[in-house]
Coordinates of C-alpha atoms and ligand atoms in Angstrom, one line a residue:
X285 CA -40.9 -3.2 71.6
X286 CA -38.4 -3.9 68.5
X287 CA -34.8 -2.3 68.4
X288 CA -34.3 0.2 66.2
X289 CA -31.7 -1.0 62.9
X290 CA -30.4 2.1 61.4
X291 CA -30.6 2.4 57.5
X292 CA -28.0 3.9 55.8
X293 CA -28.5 4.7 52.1
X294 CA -25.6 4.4 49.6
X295 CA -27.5 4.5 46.6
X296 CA -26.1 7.8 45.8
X297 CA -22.3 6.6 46.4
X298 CA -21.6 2.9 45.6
X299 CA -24.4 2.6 44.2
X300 CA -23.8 5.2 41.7
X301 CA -20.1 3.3 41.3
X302 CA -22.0 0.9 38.7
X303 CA -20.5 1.8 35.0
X304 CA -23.0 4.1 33.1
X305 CA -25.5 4.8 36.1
X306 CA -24.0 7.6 36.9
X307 CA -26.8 10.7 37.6
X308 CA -26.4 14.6 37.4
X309 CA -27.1 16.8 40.4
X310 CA -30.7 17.2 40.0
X311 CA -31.4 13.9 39.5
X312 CA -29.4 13.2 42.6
X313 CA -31.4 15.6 44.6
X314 CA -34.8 13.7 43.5
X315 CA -33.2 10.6 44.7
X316 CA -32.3 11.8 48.1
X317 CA -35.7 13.4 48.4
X318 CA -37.1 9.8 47.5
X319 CA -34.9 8.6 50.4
X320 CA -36.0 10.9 53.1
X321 CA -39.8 9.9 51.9
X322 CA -38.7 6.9 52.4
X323 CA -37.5 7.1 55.7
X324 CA -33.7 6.2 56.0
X325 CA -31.7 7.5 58.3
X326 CA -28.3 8.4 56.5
X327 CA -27.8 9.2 53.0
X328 CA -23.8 8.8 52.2
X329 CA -24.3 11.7 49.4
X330 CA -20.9 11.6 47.6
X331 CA -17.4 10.8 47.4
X332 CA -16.6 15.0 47.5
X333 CA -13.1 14.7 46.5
X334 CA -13.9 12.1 43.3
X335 CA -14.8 15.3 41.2
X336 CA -16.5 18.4 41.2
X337 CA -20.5 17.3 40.3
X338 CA -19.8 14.7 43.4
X339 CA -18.8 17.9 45.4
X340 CA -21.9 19.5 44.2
X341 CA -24.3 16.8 44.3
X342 CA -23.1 16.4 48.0
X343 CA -24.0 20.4 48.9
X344 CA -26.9 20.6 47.1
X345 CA -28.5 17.8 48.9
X346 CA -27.5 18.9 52.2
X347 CA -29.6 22.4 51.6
X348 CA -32.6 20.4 51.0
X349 CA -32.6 16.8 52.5
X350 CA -33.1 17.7 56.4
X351 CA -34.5 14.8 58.3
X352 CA -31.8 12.0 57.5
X353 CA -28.3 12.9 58.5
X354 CA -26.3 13.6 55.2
X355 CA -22.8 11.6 54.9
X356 CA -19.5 12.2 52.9
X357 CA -17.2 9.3 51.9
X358 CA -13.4 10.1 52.3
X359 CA -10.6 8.0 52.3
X360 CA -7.9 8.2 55.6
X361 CA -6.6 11.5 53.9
X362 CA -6.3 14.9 55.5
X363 CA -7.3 16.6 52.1
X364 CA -10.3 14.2 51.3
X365 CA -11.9 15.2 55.0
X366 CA -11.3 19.2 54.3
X367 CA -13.2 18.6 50.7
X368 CA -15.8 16.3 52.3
X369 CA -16.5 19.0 55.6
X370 CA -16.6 21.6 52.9
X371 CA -19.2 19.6 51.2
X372 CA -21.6 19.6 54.2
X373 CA -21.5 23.0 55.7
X374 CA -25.2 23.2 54.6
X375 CA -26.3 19.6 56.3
X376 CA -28.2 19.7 59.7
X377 CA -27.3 16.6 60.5
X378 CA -23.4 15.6 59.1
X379 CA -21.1 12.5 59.1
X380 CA -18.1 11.9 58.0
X381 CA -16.9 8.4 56.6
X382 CA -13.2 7.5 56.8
X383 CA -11.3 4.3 56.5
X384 CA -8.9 2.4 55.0
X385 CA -8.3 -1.0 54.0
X386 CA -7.2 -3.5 56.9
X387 CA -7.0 -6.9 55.1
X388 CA -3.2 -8.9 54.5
X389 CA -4.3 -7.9 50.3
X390 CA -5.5 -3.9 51.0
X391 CA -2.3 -3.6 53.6
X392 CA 0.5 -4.9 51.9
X393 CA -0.8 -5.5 47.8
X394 CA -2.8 -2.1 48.1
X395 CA -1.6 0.2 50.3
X396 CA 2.2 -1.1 50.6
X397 CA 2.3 -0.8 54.3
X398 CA 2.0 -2.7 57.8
X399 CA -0.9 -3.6 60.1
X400 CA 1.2 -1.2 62.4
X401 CA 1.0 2.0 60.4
X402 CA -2.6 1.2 59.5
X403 CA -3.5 1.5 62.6
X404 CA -2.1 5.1 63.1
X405 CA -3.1 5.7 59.6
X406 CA -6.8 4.9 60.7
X407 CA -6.6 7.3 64.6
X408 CA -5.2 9.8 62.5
X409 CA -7.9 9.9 60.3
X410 CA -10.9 9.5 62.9
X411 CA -9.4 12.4 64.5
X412 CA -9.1 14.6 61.7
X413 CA -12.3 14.6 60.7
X414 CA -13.4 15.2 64.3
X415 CA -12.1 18.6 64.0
X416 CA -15.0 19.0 61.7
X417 CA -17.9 16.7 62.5
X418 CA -19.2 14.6 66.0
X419 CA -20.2 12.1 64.2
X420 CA -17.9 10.0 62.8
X421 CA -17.9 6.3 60.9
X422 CA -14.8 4.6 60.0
X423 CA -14.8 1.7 57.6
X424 CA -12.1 -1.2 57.9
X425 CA -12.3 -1.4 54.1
X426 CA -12.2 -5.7 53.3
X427 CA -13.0 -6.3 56.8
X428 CA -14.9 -9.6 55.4
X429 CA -11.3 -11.0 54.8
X430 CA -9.2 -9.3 57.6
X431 CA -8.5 -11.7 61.2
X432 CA -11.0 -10.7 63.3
X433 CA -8.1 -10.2 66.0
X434 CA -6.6 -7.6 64.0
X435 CA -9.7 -6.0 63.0
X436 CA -10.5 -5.6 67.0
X437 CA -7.4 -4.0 67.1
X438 CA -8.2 -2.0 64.7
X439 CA -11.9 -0.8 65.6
X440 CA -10.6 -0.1 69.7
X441 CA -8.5 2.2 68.7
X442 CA -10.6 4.2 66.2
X443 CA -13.3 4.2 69.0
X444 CA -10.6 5.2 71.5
X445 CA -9.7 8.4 68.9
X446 CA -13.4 9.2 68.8
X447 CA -15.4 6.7 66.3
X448 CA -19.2 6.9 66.5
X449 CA -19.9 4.3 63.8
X450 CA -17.6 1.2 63.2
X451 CA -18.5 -0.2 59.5
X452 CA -17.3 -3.2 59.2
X453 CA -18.2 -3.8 54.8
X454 CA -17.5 -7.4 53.1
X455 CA -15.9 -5.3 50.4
X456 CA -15.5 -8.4 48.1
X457 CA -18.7 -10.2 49.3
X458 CA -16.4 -13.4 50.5
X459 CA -17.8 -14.2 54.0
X460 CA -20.3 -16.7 54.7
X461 CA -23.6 -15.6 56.9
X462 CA -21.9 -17.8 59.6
X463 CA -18.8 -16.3 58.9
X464 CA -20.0 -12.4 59.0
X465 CA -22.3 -13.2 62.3
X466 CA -19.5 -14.4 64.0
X467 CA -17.1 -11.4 63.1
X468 CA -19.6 -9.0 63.9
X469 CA -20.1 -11.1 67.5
X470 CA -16.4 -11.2 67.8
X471 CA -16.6 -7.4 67.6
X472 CA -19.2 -7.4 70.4
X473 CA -17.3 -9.3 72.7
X474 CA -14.0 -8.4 72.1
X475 CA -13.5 -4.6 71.5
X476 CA -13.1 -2.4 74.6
X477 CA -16.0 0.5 74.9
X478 CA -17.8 -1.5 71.6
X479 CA -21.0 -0.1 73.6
X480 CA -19.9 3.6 72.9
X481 CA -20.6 3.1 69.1
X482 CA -22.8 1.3 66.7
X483 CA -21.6 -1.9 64.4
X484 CA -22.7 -1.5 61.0
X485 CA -22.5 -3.7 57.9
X486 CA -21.8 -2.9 54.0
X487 CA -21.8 -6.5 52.0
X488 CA -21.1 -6.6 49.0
X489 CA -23.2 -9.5 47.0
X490 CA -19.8 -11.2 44.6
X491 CA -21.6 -14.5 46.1
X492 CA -25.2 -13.3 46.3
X493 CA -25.2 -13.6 50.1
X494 CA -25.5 -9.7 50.8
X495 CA -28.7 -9.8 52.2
X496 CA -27.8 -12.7 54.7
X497 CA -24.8 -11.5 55.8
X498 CA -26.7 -8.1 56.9
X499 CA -29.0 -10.1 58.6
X500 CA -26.6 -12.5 60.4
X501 CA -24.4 -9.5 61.1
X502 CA -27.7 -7.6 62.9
X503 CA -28.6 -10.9 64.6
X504 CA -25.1 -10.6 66.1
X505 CA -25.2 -7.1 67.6
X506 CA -24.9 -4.9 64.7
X507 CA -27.4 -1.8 64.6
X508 CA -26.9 -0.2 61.0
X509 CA -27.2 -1.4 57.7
X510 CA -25.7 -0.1 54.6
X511 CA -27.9 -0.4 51.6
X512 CA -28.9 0.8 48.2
X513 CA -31.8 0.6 46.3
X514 CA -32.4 -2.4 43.9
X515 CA -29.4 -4.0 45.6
X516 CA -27.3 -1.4 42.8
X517 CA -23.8 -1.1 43.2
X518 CA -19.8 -2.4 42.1
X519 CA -19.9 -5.3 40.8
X520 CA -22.4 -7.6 41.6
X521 CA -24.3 -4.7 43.8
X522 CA -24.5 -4.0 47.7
X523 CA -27.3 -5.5 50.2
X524 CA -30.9 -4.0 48.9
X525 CA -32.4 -2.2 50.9
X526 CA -36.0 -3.3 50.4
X527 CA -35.1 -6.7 51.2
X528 CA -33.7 -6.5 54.5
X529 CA -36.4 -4.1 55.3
X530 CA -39.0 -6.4 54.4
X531 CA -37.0 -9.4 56.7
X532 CA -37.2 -7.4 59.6
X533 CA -40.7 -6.4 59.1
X534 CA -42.3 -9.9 58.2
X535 CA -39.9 -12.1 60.6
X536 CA -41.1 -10.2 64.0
X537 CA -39.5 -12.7 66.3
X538 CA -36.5 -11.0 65.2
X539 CA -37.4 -8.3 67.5
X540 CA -35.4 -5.4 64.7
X541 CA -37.1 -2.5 62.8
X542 CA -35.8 -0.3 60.3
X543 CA -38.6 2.3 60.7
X544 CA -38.8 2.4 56.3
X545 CA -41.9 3.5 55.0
X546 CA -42.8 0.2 53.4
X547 CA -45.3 1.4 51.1
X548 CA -42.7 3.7 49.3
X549 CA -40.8 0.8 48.4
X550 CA -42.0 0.1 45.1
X551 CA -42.1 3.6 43.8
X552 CA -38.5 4.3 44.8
X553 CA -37.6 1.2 43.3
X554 CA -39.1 2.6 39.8
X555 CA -37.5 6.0 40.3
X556 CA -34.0 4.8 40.7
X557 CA -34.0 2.1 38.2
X558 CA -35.5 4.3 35.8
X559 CA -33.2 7.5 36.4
X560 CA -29.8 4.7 36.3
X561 CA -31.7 3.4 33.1
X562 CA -30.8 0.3 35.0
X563 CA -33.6 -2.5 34.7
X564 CA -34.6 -4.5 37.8
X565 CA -34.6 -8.0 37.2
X566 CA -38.0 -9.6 36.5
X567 CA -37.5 -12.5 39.4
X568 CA -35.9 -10.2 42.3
X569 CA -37.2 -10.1 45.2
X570 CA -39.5 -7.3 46.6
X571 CA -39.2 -5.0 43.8
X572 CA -39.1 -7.7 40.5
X573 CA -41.9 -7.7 38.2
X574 CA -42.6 -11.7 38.9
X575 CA -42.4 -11.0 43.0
X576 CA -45.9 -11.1 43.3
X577 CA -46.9 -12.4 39.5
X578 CA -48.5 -16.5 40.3
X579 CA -48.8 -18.3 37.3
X580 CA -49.0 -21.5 37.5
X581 CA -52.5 -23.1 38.4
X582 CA -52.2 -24.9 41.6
X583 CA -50.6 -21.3 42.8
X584 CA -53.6 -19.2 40.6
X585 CA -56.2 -21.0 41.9
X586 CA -54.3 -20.9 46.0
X587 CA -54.1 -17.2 45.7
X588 CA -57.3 -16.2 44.4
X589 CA -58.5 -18.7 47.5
X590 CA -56.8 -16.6 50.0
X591 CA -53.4 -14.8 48.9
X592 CA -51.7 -15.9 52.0
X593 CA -51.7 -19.3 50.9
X594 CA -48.7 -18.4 48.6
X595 CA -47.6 -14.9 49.4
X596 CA -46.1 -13.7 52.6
X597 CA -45.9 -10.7 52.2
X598 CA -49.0 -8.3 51.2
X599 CA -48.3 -6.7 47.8
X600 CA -49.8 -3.4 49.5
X601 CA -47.6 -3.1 52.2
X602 CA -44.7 -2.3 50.0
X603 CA -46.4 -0.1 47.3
X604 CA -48.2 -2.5 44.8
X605 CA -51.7 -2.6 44.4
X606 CA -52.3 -6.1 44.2
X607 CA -50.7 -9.5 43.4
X608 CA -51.1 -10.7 39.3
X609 CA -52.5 -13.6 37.8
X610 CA -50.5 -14.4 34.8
X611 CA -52.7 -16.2 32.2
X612 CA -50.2 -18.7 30.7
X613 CA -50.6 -22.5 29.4
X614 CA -50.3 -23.3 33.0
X615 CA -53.4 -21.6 33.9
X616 CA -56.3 -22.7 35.5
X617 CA -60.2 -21.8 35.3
X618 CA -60.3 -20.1 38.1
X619 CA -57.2 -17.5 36.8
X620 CA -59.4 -17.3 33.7
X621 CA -62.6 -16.3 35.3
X622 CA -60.9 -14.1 38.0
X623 CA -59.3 -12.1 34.5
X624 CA -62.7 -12.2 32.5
X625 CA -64.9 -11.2 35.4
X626 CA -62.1 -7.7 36.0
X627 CA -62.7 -7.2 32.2
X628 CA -67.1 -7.0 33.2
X629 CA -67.3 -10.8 31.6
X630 CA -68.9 -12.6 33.9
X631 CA -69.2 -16.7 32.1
X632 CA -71.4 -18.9 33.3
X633 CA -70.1 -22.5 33.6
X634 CA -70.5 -24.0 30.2
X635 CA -69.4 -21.0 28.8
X636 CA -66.0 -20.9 30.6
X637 CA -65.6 -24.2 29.8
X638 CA -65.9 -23.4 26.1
X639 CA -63.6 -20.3 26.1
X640 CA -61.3 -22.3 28.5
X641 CA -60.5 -24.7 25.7
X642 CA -59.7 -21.9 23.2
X643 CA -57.6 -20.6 25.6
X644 CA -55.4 -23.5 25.8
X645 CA -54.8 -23.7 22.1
X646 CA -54.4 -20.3 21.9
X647 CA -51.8 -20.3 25.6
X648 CA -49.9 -23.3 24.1
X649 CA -48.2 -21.0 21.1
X650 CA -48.6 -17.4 22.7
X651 CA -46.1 -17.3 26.1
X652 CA -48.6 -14.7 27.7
X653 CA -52.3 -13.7 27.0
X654 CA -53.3 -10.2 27.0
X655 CA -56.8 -9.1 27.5
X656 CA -57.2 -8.5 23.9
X657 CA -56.5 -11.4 23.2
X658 CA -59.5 -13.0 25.5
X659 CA -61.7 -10.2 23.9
X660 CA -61.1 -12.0 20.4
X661 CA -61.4 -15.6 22.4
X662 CA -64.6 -14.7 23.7
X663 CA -66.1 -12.7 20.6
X664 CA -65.9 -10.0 22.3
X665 CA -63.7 -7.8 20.6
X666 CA -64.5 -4.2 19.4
X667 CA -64.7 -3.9 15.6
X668 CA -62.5 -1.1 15.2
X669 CA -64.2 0.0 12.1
X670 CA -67.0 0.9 13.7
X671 CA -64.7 2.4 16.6
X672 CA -66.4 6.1 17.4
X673 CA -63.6 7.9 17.1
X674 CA -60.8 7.5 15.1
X675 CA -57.7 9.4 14.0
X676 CA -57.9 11.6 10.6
X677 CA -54.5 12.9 11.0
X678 CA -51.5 13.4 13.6
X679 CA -48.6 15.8 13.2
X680 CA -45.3 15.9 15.4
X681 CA -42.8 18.5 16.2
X682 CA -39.9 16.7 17.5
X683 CA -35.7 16.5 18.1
X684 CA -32.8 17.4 19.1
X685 CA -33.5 21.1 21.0
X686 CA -37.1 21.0 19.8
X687 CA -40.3 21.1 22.8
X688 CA -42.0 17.6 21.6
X689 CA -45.4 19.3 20.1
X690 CA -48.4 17.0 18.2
X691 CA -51.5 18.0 16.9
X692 CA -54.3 15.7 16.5
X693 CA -57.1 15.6 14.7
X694 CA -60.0 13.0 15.7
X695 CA -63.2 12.3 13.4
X696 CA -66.1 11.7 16.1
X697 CA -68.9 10.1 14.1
X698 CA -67.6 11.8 10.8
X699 CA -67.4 15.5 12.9
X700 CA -63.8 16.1 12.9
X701 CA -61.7 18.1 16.0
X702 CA -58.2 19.2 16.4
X703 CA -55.9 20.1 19.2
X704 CA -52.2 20.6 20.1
X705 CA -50.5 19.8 22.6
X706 CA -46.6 19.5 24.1
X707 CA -45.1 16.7 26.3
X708 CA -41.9 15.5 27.2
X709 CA -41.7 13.7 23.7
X710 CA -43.5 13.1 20.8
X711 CA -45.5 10.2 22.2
X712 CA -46.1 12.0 25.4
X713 CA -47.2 15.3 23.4
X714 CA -49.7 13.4 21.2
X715 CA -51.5 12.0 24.0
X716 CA -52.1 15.3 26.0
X717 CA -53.5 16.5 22.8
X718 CA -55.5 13.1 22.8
X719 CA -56.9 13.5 26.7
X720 CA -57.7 17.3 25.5
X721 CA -59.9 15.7 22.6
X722 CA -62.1 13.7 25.0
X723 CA -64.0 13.9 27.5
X724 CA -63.7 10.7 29.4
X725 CA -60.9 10.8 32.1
X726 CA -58.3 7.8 32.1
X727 CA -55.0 6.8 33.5
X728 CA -52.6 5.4 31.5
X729 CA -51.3 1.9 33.5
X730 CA -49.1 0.7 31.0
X731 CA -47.2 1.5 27.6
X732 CA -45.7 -1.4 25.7
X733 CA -43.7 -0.5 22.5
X734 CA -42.1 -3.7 20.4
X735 CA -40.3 -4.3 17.1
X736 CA -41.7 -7.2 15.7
X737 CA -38.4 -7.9 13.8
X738 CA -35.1 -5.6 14.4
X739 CA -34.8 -3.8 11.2
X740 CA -35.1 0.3 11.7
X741 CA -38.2 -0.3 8.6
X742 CA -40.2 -2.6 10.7
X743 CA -43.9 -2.9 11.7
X744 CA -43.7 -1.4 15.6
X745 CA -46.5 -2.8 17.8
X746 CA -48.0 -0.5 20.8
X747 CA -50.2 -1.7 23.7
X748 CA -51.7 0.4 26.1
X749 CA -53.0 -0.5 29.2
X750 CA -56.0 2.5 30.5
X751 CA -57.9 2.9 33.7
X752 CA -61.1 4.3 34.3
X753 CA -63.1 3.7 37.3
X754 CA -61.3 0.6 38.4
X755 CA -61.8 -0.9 35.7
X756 CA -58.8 -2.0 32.4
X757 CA -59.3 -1.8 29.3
X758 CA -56.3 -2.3 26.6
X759 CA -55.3 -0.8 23.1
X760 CA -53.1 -2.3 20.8
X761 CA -52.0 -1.0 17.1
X762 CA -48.9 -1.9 15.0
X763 CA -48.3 0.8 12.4
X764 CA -44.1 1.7 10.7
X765 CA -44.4 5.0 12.3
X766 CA -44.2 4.0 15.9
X767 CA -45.9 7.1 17.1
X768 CA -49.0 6.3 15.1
X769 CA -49.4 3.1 16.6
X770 CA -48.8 4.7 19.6
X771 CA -52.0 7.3 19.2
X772 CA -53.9 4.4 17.6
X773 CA -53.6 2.0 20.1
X774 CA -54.7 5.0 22.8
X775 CA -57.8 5.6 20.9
X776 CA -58.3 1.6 20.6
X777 CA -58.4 1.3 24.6
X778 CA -60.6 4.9 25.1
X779 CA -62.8 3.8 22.4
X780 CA -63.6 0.7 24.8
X781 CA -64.8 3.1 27.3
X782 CA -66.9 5.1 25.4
Ligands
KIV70 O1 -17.2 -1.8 50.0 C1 -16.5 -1.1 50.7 O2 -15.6 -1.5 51.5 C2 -16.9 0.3 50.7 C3 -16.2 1.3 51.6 C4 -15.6 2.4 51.0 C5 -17.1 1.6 52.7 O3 -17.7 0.8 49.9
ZN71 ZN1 -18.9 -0.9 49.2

């Protein structure tokens, strides 16, 4: 039976810290929804008394987050704890999170006092917010860099004055794994009535050793985690979530579990990088669009053998449907037949060995081949003249204050049809009126627009990526007006289908 690691989301508070991620209320409220899908078990909401949308953003979500306990950030002032209890009067489950800064720089550069009145500064504030809430976490703000003597001095006495959670952050992500373990075991051994309340980390990543430290401090005794999606946050970002919940869950012997719902991973991931407009990077772990991408040949050929040979962990278990083979110069047959035979090409030797040659020429000055590019490799490809249906015209409605509205008109074997339809842009619009025109039913997978050079006059290039009963098919089109492309290269992947 594994002990249970309490997750504590600060997506919505240092992770919203990051310069021009900053989300309105509503989108707020879809995160926090996201994160009680998800399964976390705090979600530090706000700062309250930072301004009035984080005031807002913190009472909306109480009203309609209800499983995870809702948390307000304050610092060890009386008026920051009446704003932040203010703030959750709606929550059914409400924390307050107080602290203040106990390293030599945040006590006597910072703050301009001693460790003395710190310490009375910090019992003041644990009791203060008791008056409002049971539960109640103090952070020792730069704990990673305050003596672990003091800092035991510190956390007995905020238990003492009624602490339920002792957060103990690397604030400027200084401490070694080593380091943090030992702190956090320090803590454990040291600190009178530690068993009354839980240890939790909050590292900070200035060294890229966030996730480690978490995972030494939990090895030492500590039983919540404070994370954020994508790793987001100041600086250099906080301790992603997905990460440590995907140590716990694939290194068993560890005996720890977070309770996530893994498979949710990936789609939160999406939602919050997408809301922040904040890309994830390609190579990151868990949630990158290389984590599970092989492409050398040794690795293609491993993987398609058994995937366990070079994954360990299954794609599916956090959200993705299955592991890609990237066809690159470094690909092998076996990559090459896996991708033909998902397109319906199934090669027999000799002929694989023939369109394997072209594909080398072709891999050696194109970085990564698309599926229409094997169409053309192995003759294969649709001769759009004769494609059934084409476009005959396309008219947008779209701008500033405008509902994004297209009407399209197809020719079907020289019969032509029209329809209109809205979206949430022009693009968007023109398809509904596309999936209105036919008949056959599709999902679109993927939507790729490029410039070929950066001039505002320049030829745009679209490819789609369609589903329809498990199997791909791909549109591309280039065209100046990028929505035209976009509706072209549509019609080029559902005119596969038909
Ligand atoms: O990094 C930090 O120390 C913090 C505290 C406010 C918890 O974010
Ligand atoms: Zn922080």
């Amino acid at each position: 039976m594994s002990e249970k690691v309490y997750v504590f989301d600060t997506t919505l508070r240092d992770g919203e810290q990051v310069p021009g991620c900053q989300l309105n209320t509503v989108e707020k409220i879809e995160v926090a929804k996201a994160l009680e899908v998800l399964g976390v078990d705090i979600i530090e909401a706000g700062f309250p008394i930072s301004s009035p949308g984080d005031f807002n953003s913190v009472v909306e979500i109480s009203k309609v987050v209800t499983e995870p306990t809702i948390c307000a950030l304050t610092r060890a002032v009386e008026k920051d704890i009446d704003v932040a209890a203010e703030s959750l009067k709606y929550a059914r489950n409400k924390r307050i999170h107080t602290g203040i800064g106990t390293s030599y720089y945040h006590i006597h550069l910072k703050l301009k006092s001693n460790p003395e009145e710190i310490i009375e500064r910090a019992i003041a504030a644990v009791k203060y917010a008791k008056k409002y809430v049971d539960d109640v976490e103090f952070y020792a703000e730069d704990a990673g860099r305050t003596e672990n003597e003091y800092l035991a001095r510190v956390i007995e006495a905020v238990i003492k004055a009624g602490a339920t959670v002792l957060n103990i952050p690397d604030t400027t992500g200084y401490c070694l794994p080593q380091e943090f373990g030992e702190k956090i075991k320090f803590l454990k051994e040291n600190v009178k009535n530690i068993d009354k309340a839980i240890i939790s980390t909050h590292c900070h990543n200035d060294l890229g050793m966030a996730t480690a430290n978490t995972i030494s401090g939990v090895i030492n005794g500590a039983r919540q985690v404070e994370v954020t999606i994508n790793g987001i946050g100041e600086r250099a970002g906080n301790t992603s979530l997905e990460e440590v919940a995907m140590i716990l869950k694939s290194r068993k012997h560890l005996g720890l579990d977070t309770g996530i719902n893994t498979k949710n991973i990936f789609s939160t991931s999406k939602l919050i990088s997408g809301l922040m407009n904040m890309p994830v990077q390609p190579n990151k772990a868990i949630v990158g669009r290389n984590a599970f991408a092989h492409s050398s040949g040794i690795h293609q050929d491993g993987v398609l053998k058994n995937r366990e040979n070079y994954e360990i962990i299954d794609p599916a278990d956090v959200g993705i449907s299955e592991s890609s083979i990237d066809l690159t110069a470094r690909s092998g047959r076996a990559a090459l037949k896996h991708r033909l035979s998902r397109l319906g090409y199934d090669l027999k030797k000799q002929e694989l060995d023939a369109v394997y040659e072209k594909f080398l020429l072709l891999a050696d000055k194109k970085k990564d081949i698309k599926d229409e590019d094997l169409q053309v490799l192995i003759g294969k490809e649709e001769n759009k003249v004769n494609q059934a249906m084409k476009l005959e015209k396309l008219q947008v409605l779209c701008g500033k204050s405008a509902i994004p509205t297209a009407t399209v008109t197809l020719n079907f074997n020289e019969e032509l049809f029209t329809e209109t339809a809205s979206g949430n842009g022009p693009v968007d619009a023109a398809f509904n009126a596309i999936k209105k025109l036919v008949h056959t039913r599709f999902k679109l997978e993927e939507f790729l627009v490029q410039a070929i050079t950066r001039g505002s006059n320049d030829l745009g290039k679209v490819h789609v990526q369609i589903e329809n009963k498990g199997r791909y098919y791909y549109g591309f089109a280039g065209n100046t007006d990028i929505i035209t492309a976009s509706v072209e290269a549509l019609l080029d992947a559902v005119n596969k289908i038909v």
